[in-house]
Each structure stands twice: as C-alpha cells, then as structure tokens.
Coordinates of C-alpha atoms in Angstrom, one line a residue:
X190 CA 0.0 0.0 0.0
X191 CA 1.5 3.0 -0.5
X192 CA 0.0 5.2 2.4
X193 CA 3.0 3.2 4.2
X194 CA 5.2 5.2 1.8
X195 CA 4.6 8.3 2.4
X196 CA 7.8 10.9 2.9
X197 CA 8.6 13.8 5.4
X198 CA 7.4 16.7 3.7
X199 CA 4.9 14.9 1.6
X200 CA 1.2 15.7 1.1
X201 CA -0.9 12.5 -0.4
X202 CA -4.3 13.5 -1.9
X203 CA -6.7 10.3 -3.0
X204 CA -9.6 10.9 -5.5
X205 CA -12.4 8.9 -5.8
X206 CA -16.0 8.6 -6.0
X207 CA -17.4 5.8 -4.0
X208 CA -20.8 5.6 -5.9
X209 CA -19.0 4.6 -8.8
X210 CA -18.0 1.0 -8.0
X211 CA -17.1 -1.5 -10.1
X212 CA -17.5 -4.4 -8.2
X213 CA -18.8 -7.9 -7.7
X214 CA -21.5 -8.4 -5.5
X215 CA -20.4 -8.8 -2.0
X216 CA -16.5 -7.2 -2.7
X217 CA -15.8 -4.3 -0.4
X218 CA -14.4 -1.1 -1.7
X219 CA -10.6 -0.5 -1.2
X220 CA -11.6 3.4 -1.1
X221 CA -14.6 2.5 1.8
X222 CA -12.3 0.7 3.7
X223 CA -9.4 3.0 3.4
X224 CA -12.4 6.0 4.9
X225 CA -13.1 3.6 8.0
X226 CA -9.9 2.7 9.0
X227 CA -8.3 6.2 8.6
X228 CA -11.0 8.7 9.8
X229 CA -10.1 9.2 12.9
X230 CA -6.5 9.6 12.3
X231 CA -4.8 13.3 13.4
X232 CA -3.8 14.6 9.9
X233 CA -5.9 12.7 7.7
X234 CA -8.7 14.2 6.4
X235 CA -11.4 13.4 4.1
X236 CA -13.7 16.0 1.8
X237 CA -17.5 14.6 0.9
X238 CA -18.8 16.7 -2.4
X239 CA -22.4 16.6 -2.9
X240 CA -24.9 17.6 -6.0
X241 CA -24.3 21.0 -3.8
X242 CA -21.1 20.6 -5.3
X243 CA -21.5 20.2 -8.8
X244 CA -20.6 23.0 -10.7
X245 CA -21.6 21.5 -13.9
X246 CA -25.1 21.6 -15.8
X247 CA -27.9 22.1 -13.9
X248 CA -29.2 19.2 -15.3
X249 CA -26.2 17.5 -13.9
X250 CA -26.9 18.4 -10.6
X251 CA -30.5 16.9 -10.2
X252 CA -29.2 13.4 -11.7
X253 CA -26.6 13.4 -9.0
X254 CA -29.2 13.8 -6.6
X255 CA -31.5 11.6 -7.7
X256 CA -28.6 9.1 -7.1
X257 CA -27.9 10.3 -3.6
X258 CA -31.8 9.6 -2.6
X259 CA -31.7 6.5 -4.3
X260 CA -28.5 5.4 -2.1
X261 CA -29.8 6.4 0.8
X262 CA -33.3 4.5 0.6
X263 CA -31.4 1.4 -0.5
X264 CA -29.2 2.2 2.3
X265 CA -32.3 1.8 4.6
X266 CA -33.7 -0.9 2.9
X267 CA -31.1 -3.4 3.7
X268 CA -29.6 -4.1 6.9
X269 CA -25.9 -4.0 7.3
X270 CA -24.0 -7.0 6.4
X271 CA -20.8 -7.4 8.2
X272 CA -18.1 -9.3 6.2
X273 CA -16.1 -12.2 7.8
X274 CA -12.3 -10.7 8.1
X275 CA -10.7 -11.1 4.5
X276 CA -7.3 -13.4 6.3
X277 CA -10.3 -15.6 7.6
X278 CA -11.4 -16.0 4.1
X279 CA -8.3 -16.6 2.3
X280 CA -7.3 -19.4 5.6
X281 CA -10.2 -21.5 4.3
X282 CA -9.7 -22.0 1.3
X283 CA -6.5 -22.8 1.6
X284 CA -7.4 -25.2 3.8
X285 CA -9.8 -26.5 1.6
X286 CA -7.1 -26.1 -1.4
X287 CA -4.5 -28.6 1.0
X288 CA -7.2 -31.0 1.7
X289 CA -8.1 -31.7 -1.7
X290 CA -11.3 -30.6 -1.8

C-alpha cells in the first residue's frame, strides 16, 4: 500500500468517487475501507462533495441527486452485512485447497 510510503514533507491527496463502484457483488471497496480505517487519524482528512457541489449543468446536478436519494433509501432498505475478516477467508480455502477438496 502505498500510504505506508509516504515521505517527510509529503502531502498525499486520493480521489475517488465511491458511488462509482465497479464491483462484484459482495467485494468491499478499497476506497470504503481505506475511509473507516483512517477517519479518525490526526492529519488525515477526508472531503464529501455533494450535488451542492456540482458545478456542472444544472441538469447534472438533479441526476446526482436523484442518485444520492436513491442510495440512501437502498441504504435503509437493507440491513448491514458485516463481512467475515478477509485473512479468515483466504485461511479457508486454503485449507480446503491442502485437503483436496
């Protein structure tokens, strides 16, 4: 990772948008995991833009909200799913891989 590789003197800045995922169902997001596990560290800060924030067309500006309120009801609509430890995962199937299974 190369957080771990930061310099004296050196200013990281990370970009990303994490309603555009990519992803298989049930594969967490390296940029939603990388928000939990750093918020609360001194001299790390994060900046959430908003369809307040789009400078764009206006037009532009309603989609992006429309996606926010759609988010958010799906949020509410599903309870939260917590996701077994990833080394837990990868330990059993390599135990399954050794047994030859």
């Amino acid at each position: 990772m190369f957080l771990t590789r930061i310099g004296f003197g050196s200013k990281v800045i990370i970009t990303g948008d994490a309603s555009q995922k990519d992803l298989m169902p049930g594969t967490r997001s390296g940029l939603d995991v990388a928000v939990k596990v750093l918020q609360k560290i001194e001299g790390i800060a994060f900046c959430t833009l908003t369809s307040r924030d789009v400078v764009r067309h206006p037009l532009v500006q309603k989609i992006v909200k429309a996606y926010e309120n759609y988010e958010r009801k799906e949020a509410a609509a599903r309870p939260e799913r917590r996701e077994p430890d990833a080394r837990l995962r990868f330990a059993g199937r390599r135990r399954q891989g050794r047994s030859g299974r």
